[in-house]
Each structure stands twice: as C-alpha cells, then as structure tokens.
Coordinates of C-alpha atoms in Angstrom, one line a residue:
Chain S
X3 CA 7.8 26.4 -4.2
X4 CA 8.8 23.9 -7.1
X5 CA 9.2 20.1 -6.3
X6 CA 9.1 17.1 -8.1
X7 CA 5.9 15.3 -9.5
X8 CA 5.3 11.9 -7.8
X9 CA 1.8 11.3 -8.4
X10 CA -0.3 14.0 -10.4
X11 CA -3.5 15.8 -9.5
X12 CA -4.3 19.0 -7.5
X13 CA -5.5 19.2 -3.9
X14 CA -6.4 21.8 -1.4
X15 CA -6.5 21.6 2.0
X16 CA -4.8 23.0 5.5
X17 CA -1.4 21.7 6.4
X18 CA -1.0 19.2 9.1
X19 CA 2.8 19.1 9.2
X20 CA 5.1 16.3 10.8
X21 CA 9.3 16.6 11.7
X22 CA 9.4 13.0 11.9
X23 CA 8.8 10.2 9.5
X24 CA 5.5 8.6 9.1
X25 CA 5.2 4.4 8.7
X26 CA 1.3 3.9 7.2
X27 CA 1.6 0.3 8.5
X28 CA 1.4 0.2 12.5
X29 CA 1.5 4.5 11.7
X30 CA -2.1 5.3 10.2
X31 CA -5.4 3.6 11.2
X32 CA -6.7 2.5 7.9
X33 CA -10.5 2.6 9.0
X34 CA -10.3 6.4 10.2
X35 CA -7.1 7.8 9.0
X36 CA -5.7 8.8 12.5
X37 CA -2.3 8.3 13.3
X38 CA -2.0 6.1 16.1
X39 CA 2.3 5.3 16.2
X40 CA 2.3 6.2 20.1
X41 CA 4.6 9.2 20.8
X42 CA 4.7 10.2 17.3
X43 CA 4.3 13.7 17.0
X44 CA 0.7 13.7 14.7
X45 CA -0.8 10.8 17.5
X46 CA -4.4 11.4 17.5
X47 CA -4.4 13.6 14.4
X48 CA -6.7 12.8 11.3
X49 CA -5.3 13.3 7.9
X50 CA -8.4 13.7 6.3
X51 CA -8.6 16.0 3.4
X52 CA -5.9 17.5 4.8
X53 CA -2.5 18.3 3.1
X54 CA 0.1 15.8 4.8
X55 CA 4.0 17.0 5.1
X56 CA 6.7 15.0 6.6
X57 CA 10.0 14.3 5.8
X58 CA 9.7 10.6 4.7
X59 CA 8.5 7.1 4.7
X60 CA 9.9 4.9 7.1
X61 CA 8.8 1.2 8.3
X62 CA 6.6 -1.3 6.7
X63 CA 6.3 -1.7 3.4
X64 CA 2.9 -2.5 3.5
X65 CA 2.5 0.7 4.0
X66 CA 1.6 1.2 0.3
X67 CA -1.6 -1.0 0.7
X68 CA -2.3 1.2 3.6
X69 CA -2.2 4.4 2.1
X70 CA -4.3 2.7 -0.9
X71 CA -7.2 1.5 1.7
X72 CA -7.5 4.9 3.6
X73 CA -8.1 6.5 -0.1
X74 CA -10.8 3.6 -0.6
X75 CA -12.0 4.5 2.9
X76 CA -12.6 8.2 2.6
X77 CA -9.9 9.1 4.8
X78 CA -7.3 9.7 2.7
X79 CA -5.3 13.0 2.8
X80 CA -5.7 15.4 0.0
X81 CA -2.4 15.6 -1.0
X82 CA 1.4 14.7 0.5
X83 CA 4.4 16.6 0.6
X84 CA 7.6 14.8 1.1
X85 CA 11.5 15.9 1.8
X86 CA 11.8 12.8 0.0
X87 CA 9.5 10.3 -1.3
X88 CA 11.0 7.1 -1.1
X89 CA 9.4 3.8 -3.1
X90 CA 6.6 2.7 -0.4
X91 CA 4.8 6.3 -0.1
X92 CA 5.3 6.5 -3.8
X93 CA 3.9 3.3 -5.0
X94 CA 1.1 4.1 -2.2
X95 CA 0.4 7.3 -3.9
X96 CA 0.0 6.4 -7.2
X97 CA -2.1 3.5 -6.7
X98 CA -4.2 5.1 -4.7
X99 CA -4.5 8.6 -6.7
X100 CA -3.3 11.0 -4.2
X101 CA -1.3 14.4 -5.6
X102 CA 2.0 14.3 -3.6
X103 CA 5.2 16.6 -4.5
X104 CA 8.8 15.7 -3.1
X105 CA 11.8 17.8 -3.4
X106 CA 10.3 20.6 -1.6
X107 CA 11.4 22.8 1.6
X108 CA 8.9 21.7 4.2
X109 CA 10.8 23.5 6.7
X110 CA 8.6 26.5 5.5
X111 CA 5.2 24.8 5.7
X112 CA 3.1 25.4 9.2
X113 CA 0.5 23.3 10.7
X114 CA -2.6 24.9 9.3
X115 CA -1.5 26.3 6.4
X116 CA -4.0 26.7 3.2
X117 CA -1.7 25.2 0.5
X118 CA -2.4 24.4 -3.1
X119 CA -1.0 21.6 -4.2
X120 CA -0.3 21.4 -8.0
X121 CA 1.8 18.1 -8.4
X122 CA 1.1 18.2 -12.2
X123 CA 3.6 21.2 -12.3
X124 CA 5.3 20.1 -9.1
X125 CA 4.2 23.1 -7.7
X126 CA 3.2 24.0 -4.0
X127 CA 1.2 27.1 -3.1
X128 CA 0.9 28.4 0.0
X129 CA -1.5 31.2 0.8
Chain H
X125 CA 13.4 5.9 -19.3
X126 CA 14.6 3.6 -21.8
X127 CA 11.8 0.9 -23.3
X128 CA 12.4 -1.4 -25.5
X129 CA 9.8 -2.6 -28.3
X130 CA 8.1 -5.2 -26.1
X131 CA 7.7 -3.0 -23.1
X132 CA 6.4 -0.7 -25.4
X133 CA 3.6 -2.8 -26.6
X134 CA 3.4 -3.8 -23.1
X135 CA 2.4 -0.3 -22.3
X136 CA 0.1 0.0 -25.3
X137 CA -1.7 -2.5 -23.8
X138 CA -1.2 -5.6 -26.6
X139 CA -0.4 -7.7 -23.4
X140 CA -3.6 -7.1 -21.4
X141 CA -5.2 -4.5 -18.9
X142 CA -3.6 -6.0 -16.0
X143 CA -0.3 -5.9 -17.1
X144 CA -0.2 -2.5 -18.6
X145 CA -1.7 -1.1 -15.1
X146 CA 1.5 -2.6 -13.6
X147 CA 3.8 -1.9 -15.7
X148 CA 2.5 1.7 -16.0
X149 CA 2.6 1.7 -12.1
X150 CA 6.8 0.0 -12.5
X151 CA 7.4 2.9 -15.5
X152 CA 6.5 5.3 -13.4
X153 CA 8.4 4.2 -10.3
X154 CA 11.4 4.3 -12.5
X155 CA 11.0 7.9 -14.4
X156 CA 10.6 9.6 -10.6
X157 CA 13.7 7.7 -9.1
X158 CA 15.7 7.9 -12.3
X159 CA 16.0 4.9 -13.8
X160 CA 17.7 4.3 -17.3
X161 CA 15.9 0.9 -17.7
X162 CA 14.3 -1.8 -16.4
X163 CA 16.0 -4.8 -15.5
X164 CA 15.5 -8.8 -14.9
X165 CA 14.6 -9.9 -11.7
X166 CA 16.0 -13.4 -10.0
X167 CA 13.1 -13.5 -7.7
X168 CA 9.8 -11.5 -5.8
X169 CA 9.1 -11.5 -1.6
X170 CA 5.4 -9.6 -1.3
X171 CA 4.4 -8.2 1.4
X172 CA 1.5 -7.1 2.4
X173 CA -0.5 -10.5 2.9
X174 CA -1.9 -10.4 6.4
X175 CA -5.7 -9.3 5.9
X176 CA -5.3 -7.3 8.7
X177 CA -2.7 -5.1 7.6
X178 CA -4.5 -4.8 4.0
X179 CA -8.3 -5.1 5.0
X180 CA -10.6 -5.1 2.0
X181 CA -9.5 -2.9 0.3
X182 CA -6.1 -4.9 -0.8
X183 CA -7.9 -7.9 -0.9
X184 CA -10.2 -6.7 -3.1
X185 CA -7.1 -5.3 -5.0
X186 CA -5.7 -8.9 -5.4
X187 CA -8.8 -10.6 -6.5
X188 CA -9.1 -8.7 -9.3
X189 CA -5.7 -9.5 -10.2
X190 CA -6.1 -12.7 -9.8
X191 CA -9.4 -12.8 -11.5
X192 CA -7.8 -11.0 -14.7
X193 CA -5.4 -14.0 -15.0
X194 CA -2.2 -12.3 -13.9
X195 CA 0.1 -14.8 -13.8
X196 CA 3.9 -14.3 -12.1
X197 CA 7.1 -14.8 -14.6
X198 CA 9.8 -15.3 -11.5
X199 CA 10.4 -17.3 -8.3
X200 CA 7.6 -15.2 -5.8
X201 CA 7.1 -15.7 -2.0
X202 CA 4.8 -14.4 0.4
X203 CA 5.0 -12.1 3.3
X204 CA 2.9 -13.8 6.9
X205 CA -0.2 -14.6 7.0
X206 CA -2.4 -12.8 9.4
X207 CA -2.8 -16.3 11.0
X208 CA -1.4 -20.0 11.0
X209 CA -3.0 -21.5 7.5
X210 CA -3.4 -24.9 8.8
X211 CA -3.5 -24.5 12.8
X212 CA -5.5 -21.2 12.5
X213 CA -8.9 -22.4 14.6
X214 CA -6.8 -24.3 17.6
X215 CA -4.8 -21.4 17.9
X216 CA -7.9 -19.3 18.8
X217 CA -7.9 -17.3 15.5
X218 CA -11.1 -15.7 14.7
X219 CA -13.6 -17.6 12.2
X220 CA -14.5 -14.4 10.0
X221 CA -11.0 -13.2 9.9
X222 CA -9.6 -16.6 8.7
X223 CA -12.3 -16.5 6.2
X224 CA -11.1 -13.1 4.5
X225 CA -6.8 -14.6 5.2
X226 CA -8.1 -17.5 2.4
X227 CA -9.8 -15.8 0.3
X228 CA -6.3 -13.7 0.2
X229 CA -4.5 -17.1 -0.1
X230 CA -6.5 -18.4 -3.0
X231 CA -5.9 -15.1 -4.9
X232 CA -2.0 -15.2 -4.1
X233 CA -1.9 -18.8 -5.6
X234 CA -3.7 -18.7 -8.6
X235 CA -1.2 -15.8 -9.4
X236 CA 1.5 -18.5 -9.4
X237 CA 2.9 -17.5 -6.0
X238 CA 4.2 -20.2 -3.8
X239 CA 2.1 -19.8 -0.6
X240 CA 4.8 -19.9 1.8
X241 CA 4.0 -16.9 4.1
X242 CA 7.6 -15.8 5.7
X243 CA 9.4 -13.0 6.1
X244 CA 12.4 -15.0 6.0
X245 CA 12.4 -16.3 2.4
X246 CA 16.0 -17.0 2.9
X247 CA 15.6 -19.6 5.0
X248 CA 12.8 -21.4 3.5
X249 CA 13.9 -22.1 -0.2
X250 CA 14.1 -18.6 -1.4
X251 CA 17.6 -17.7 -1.5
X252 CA 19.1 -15.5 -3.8
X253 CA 22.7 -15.1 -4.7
X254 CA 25.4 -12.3 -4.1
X255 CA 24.7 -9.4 -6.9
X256 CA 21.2 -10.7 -8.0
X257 CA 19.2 -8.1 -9.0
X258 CA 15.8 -8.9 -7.1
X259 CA 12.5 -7.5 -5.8
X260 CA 11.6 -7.5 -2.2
X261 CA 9.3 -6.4 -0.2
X262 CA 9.5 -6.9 3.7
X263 CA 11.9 -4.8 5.0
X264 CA 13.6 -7.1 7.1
X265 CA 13.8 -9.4 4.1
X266 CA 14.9 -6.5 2.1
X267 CA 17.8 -5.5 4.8
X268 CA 18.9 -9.0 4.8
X269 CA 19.0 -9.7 1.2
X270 CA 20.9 -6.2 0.8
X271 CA 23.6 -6.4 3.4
X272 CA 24.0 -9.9 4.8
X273 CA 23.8 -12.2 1.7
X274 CA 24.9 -8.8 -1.2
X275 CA 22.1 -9.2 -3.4
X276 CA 20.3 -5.8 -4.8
X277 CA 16.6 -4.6 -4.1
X278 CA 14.9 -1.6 -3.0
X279 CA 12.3 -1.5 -0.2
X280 CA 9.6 -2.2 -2.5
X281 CA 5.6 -1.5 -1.7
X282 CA 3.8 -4.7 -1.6
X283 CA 2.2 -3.7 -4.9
X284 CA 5.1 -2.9 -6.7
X285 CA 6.3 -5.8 -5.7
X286 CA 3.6 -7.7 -7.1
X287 CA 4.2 -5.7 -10.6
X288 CA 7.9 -6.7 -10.9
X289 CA 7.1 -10.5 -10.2
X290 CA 4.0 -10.1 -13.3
X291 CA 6.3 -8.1 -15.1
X292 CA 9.6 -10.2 -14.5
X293 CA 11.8 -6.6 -14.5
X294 CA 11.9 -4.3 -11.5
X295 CA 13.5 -0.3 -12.6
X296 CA 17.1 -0.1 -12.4
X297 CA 17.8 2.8 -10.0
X298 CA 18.5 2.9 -6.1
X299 CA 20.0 0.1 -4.5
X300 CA 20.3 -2.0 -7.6
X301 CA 23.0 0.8 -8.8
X302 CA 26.7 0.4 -7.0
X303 CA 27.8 3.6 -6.2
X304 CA 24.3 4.0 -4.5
X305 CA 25.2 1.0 -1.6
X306 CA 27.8 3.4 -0.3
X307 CA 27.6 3.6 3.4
X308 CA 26.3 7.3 4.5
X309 CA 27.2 7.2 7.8
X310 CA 29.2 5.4 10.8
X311 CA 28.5 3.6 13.5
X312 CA 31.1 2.6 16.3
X313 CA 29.9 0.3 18.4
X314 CA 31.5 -0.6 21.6
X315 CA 28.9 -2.1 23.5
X316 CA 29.3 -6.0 24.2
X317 CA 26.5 -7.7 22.2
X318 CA 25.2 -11.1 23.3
X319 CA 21.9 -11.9 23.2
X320 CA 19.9 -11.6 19.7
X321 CA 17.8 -8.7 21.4
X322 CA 21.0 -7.0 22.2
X323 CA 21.2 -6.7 18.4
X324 CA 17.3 -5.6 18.3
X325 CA 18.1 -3.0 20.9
X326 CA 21.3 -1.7 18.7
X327 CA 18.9 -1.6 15.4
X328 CA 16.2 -0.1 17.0
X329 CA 18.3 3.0 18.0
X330 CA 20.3 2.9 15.0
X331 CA 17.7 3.3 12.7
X332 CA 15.9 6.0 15.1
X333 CA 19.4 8.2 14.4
X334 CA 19.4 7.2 10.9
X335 CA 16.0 7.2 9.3
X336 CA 17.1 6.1 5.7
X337 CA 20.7 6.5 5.3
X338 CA 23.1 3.3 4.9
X339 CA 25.3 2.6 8.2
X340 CA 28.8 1.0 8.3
X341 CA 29.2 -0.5 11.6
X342 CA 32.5 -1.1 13.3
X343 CA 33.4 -2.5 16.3
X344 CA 30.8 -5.9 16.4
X345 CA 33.2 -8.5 16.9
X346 CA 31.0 -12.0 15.6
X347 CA 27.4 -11.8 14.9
X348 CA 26.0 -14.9 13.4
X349 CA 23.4 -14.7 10.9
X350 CA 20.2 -14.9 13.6
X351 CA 21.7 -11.7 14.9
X352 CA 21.9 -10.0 11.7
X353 CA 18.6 -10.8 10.8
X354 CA 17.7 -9.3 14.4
X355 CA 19.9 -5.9 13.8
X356 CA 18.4 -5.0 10.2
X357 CA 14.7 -5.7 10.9
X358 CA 15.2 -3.5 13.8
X359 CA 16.6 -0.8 11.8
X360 CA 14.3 -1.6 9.2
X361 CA 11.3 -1.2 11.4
X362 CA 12.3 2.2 14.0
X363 CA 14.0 3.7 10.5
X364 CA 13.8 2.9 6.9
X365 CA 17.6 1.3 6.5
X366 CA 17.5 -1.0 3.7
X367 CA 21.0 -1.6 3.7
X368 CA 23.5 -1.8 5.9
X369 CA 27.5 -3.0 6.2
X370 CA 29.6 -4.0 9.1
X371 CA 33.4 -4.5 9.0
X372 CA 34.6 -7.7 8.8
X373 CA 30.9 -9.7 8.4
X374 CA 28.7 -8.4 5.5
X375 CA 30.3 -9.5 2.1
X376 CA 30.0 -5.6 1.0
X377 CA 31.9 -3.8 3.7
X378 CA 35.4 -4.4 2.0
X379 CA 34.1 -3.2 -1.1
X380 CA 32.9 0.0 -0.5
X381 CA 34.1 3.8 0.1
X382 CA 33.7 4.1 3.8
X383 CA 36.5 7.0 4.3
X384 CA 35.0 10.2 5.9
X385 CA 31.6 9.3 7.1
X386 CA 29.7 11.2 9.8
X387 CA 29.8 9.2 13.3
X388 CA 27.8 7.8 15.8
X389 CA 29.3 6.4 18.7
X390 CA 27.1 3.6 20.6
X391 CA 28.0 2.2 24.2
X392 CA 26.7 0.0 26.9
X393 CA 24.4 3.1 28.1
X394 CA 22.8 3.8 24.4
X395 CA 21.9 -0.2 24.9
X396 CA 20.6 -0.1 28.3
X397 CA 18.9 3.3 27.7
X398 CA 17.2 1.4 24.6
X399 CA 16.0 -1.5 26.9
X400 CA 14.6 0.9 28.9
X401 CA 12.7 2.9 26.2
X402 CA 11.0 -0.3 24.8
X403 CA 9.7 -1.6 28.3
X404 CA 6.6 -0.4 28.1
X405 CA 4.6 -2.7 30.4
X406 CA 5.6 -5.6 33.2
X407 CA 4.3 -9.6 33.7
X408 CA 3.8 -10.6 30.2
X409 CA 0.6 -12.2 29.4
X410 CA 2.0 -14.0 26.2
X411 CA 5.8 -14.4 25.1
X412 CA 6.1 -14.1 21.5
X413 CA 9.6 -15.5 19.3
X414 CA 10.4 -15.1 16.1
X415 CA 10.4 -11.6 14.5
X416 CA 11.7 -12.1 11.6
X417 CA 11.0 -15.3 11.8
X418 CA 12.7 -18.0 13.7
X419 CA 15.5 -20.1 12.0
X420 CA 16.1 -23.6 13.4
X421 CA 18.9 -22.5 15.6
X422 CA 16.4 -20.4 17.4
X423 CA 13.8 -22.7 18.3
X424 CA 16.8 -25.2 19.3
X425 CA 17.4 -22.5 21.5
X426 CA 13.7 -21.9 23.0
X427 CA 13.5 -25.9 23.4
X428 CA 16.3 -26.3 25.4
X429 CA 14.9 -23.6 27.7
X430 CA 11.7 -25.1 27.9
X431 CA 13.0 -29.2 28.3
X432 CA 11.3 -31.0 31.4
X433 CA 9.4 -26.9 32.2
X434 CA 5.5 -26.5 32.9
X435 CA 4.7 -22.6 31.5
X436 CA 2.7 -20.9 33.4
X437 CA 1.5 -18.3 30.5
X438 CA 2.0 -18.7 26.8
X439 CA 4.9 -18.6 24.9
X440 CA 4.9 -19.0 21.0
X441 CA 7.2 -19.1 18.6
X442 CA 6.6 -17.6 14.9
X443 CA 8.5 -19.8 12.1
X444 CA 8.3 -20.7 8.2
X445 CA 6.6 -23.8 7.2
X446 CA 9.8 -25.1 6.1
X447 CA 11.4 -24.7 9.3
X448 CA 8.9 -26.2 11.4
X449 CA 8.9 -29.2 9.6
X450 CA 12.8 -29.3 10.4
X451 CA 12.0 -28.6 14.3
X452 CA 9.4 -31.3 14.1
X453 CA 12.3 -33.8 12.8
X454 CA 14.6 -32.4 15.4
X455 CA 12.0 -33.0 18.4
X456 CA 11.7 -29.8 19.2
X457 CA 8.4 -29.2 18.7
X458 CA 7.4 -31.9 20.7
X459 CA 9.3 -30.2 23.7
X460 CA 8.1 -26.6 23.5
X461 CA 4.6 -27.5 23.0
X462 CA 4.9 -30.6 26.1
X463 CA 5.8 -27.4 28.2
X464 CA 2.5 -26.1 27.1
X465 CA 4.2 -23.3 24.3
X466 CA 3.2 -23.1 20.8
X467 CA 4.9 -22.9 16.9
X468 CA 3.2 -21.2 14.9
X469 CA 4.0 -21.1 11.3
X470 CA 2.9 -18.7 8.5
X471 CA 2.5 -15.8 10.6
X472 CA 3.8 -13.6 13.4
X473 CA 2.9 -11.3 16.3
X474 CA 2.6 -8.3 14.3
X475 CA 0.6 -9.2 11.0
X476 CA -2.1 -11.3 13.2
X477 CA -4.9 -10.1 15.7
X478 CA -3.3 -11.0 19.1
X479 CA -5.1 -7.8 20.5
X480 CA -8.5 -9.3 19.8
X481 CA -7.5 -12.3 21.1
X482 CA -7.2 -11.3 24.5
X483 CA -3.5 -10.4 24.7
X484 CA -2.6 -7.3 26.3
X485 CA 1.2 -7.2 27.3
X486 CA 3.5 -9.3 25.0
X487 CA 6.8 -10.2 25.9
X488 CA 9.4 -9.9 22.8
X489 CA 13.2 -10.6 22.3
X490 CA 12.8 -8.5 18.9
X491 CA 13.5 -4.6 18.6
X492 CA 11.1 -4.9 15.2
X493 CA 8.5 -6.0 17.2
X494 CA 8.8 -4.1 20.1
X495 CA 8.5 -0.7 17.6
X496 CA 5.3 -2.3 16.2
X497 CA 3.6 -4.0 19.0
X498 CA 2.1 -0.6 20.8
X499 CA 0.8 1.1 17.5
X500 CA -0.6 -2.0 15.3
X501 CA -1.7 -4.3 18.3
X502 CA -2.3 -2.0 20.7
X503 CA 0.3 -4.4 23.4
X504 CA 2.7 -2.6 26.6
X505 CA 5.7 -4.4 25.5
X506 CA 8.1 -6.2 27.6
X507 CA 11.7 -6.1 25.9
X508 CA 13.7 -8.4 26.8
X509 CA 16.6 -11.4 26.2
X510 CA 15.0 -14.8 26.2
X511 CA 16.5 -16.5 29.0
X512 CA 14.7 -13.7 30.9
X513 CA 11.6 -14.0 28.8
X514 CA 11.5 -17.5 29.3
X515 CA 12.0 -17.6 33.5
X516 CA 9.0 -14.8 33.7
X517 CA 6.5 -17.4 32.0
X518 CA 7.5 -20.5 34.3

C-alpha cells in the first residue's frame, strides 16, 4: 500500500492495530510504553518495537513530547501508521525519529501482522 | 513550499544550529500538510511544561535550547506548571519533583518566555485578536482562540510550538486557511444547559462522536464565555476538535457555509447518560476547580458557596497568576481558603502529581478533566455541577 511520508526511515515489526484514536499524553505511559487510557481498546498493550496503527491523534498536545520521551526511553514503537496524521503525532514523530506513513487503508492491517514499513517511499508492506 | 531568501539561509544554517533544527522541524510540518508558505505569528501558548507530563527527556530537550541561546521573536506563554511556583512546598508538592518543575522554569525564561503557566492565556494578558494568525498549543487554548474569540491556529505539539515562537512564522495550512474553518458536521442540541459541567458533559460526548471534525452547534440559547471555555476543552480533550461554531455566539458561525451537514441530535438523555459515564467513583477525597483554568467569575462563584462554611475535605481551585491576584483584591481568596479550601495558581489537577499525593477520588465540574483524571492520575472521578461538588465536601 502507498501513503504519504510523515517522518522517514524503515521499520519492521508486528502490527498492534487500534479503531480508536490514541492521545500520548494521559494515553501512553512514557516510562514503559503501555497504553494506560482506561477502556481504550490497546489498555495494557506495549507498543514496543511494534508497528502502531490507528486512525488518529486525539487529546493533548503534549502528546508530541510524549511520543519523543518513549523514543528516549526505549519504548518507542517501530513505526506508526495513521488514517490521518494530524500536527501533534507528526511533530512527535519527527522529533523523535520514528518512520510513520498516513494516507493509508488501515482497515486492511490485523493485529499481528509482519509489516514493512518504508516511509521514505511512503510505502507499507505487509507479509 | 515557498521560502524566501532569509528562510533559506535560515535553513542553511547561517542563523545557528538551533534555529535551523526548528525551522527544519516547521518546513517540514508545512510540506506534509501543504502549505504554500510560512506566515507571521501574533503570539505562542506552549504546552507541554509540567515535568510530569514531559519527564526528562523534554527537559532535557529544553535545556539545550535554552543553553544554545534560542531566544523567542513573539509574545510566548506557558502551559501549567506541574505545581504552584511560589506555594509549591505548603501545598504538599514533592521536593525532587519541584526541583526538576524549575529547572524547566529557568530554561523557559531564558528563552524569553513570560513564565506565566496557564492554559487560559486569554485571560491573563495574552489575548489575541479576531483573524490573528497565531500558534497555540493547549488544546483548550487552541479551541478557544479558534472559535470563541476567531483567531487562527492549529493544535500545535508543544515543540512546534516552541519553533514558531524562535522562528516568529508558523506554516500556513490548516486552520489558518478560510475555507478549512468550515463546519463538518451538526450538532442540535436540545438539552437545557445550566451549569458550566453541563457544557463539559455536552463536549465530552461531542467530541467522542466527532473525533476531529469541526461542529456547528444549534440550539444553545446563551452560553457565556466560562461555558465555552468548558465546552471546547471538553471536546478538545474526549476528541481532537480544535474548532468549533455555534449559532448565534461564536463570531464565525455567520460566516461560514453550514448548509448540508451531517447531524447529531443531543437531548437531556445524551447529557444525563454522559454524567453517568464519567462517575467513576463516590465521596470525593479532594474537589478540584478550574480546568481550564478558573476566570474571576468562577472563583466569585466558589466563594460565595464557601462564605461563613467549615470543609470537611479539600477543595482547590486551579487559576492564572493574574487572576488570583484579582481574587485576592476581591476577597475571595480570603473566603475560600478561611473555609479551609485552597487557590492554586500555575497549575492544575491534571499536569501535577495529585496521585502521589495521596489523592485517590477527585471530584471535578470539568468534562476535560474528568477524560484525563483515570488515565494520567490514576483518580475514580466524581462528575459533577458545583453546587453538588461543594455540599459533598461540607
């Protein structure tokens, strides 16, 4: 699948796939990387290494610092996926140097995938 | 994207490392979203100040900012504080978190920042006008300055945020664009709205159904500015609206195309379903007012509840520095705290530690808070309208 290039690099990883929209801030724990927004459909979940697909941002805006400190931390997904990226995921992203891809169908990913992410070419891989 | 010859050198680095990074960081922004060019900025609101919401690694991020002389070009506040600067140890604050909050502080100002610490720059001195092309970050702030007073931002990230006030330009795409502040959908509303949390509970399910499109409300008869505030940081908080209009209020809503729109109807039962939803716990240990941040008409409010009272249990109220020092004027500071309640400037429920501080179930009036409080501070939530807030902690 083709998308559009938010922040470059290529990842690898298993899907872990979300129908709702994630908020870092209040969303993520920025020590561990597990989503901890109660009744959100990931709760309990690490993102870790993994390749993170949901829809969209929502919430804070801090939520770009967050997705900067779980990169610093180690727990940072591999790569994102977005319906639509909007400005705090993106500016998240880039600081942080995480490959994400918007523009793309997600409705085909499944959790557990093996997917390729390319977000040089905008391209998304799944095998 | 269009540059002219001085972003160009900006870019090529003739104007230092720290301002290339950041504008690199706002060039980028603007080739993904589309923008033709960048474009002056009136003022900046950052958020992302509490050290608990950006640990070390974002303070870490600021000091070297700081420490590479990056200096702001336009009018910048701050988001809260994760604690009150000046009451921080009497209020029970931890030592070695207040310690990392200044050294966050110190960085901020010798940016050029005005320390001020409120997510409602509006009301403390930063106040932009209609059309102003600006970038904010808090997303209450954001909502506000969109819809309520018609200036023009995008939800910015706290650090592109922090690029646009280095850089003085923000890119010119999104929200800052006309034909992109069309509403997206419909809301009719025939509930009867009274209290501010009514307005929390509305937003909260708004922005639920809505995730990030742009509602045109009909049907709220009056809503004063207090209730606004309480409707987009609600919808700013369970959703990602930045903008919002309603008929009759917001100085927008006779301006743009609003024939056509998908709709969602809201009653009494979508309200009281959303009170419901948001209870998550009973007998409050601590009350907390003011998310967004308490204007002067608010703690009015909370101090005539409290006149001649003896609280049982805590009840604080979050403000501006500015606007406490009006309260203290007015008195009412004197009252809420003689009843045994506290102010608390520069910070909020949110943003500071409340669940290390021994706070399990927090009372709120706030639909923003109430989405927050169970993930960030790990608190059941009581939602409810402060008269009843009020009566549980006497």
């Amino acid at each position: 699948m083709k998308g559009r290039t938010i922040s470059p690099g290529k990842a690898k990883g298993k899907a872990i796939v979300s129908t709702e929209p994630i908020g870092f801030y209040g969303g993520i724990d920025i020590k561990t990387g597990i989503v901890i927004e109660k009744g959100h459909p990931l709760e309990g979940k690490s993102v870790k290494d993994k390749i993170l697909v949901f829809p969209c941002g929502k919430g804070s805006t801090v939520g770009s610092y967050v997705i900067y400190g779980i990169k610093k931390n180690g727990v940072a997904p591999a790569g994102i996926i977005n319906k639509e990226t909007e400005t705090i995921v993106a500016t998240g992203v880039i600081l942080a140097g995480i490959a994400c891809v918007d523009q793309v169908d997600i409705e085909k990913i499944k959790d557990g995938d093996n997917i390729f992410l390319d977000a040089d070419n905008g391209e998304v891989k799944i095998s | 994207m269009h540059l002219t010859k001085e972003e160009e050198k900006i870019i090529d680095g003739e104007k230092g490392e720290v301002m290339e990074r950041l504008f690199r960081l706002l060039v980028r922004l603007g080739d993904i979203y589309g923008a033709d060019k960048m474009i002056p900025i009136g003022s900046v609101q950052v958020a992302g100040v509490s050290y608990k919401s950006i640990g070390d690694p974002g303070t870490e991020f600021l000091e070297d900012m700081a420490s590479k002389n990056a200096k702001v070009k336009v009018l910048t506040y701050l988001n809260p504080a994760g604690m009150d600067l000046e009451n921080w140890e009497k209020l029970g604050f931890p030592k070695d978190f207040a310690k990392n909050q200044l050294r966050i502080m110190k960085a901020f100002k010798k940016m050029g920042i005005v320390v001020t610490s409120t997510c409602t720059p509006y009301l403390a001195g930063n106040l932009p006008r209609f059309r102003e092309h600006i970038a904010w970050s808090e997303s209450s702030a954001v909502s506000f300055s969109n819809s309520v007073i018609g200036a023009r931002t995008n939800r910015e990230g706290g650090p592109s945020a922090l690029a646009a006030a280095i850089c003085g330009v923000t890119p010119n795409y999104g929200l800052h664009l006309w034909e992109k502040r069309q509403p997206t959908v419909q809301i009719d509303v025939s509930a009867d709205l009274s209290f501010n949390s009514d307005f929390g509970a509305l937003g909260y399910f708004v922005g639920k159904q809505v995730k990030n499109k742009i509602p045109y409300f009909k049907g709220i008869k009056s809503a004063n500015t207090d209730q606004l505030k309480a409707l987009g940081a609600a919808m700013a908080a369970s959703g990602a609206v930045a903008l919002y209009h309603v008929e009759g209020l917001t100085p927008e809503a006779d301006l743009v195309e609003n024939k056509g729109l998908e709709k969602i109807s809201i009653g009494k039962k979508e309200i009281k379903d959303t009170y419901e939803k948001l209870n998550s716990g009973k007998n409050p240990d601590i009350v907390i007012f003011g998310c967004p941040h308490a204007s002067l008409r608010e703690i009015s409010a909370l101090a005539d509840r409290l006149n001649g009272k003896h609280l049982k249990k805590p009840v604080w109220i979050c403000t501006s520095r500015m606007v406490k020092e009006a309260a203290e004027r007015m008195g009412y500071n004197e009252i809420i705290t003689k009843a045994g309640g506290s102010i608390v400037a520069d910070t909020c429920m949110v943003v500071s530690p409340i669940e290390q501080m021994g706070y399990k179930t927090t009372g709120v009036n706030s639909g923003k808070a109430a989405n927050y409080l169970p993930g960030f501070c790990k608190q059941e939530v009581c939602f409810a309208n402060i008269d009843d807030l009020v009566e549980g902690q006497l």
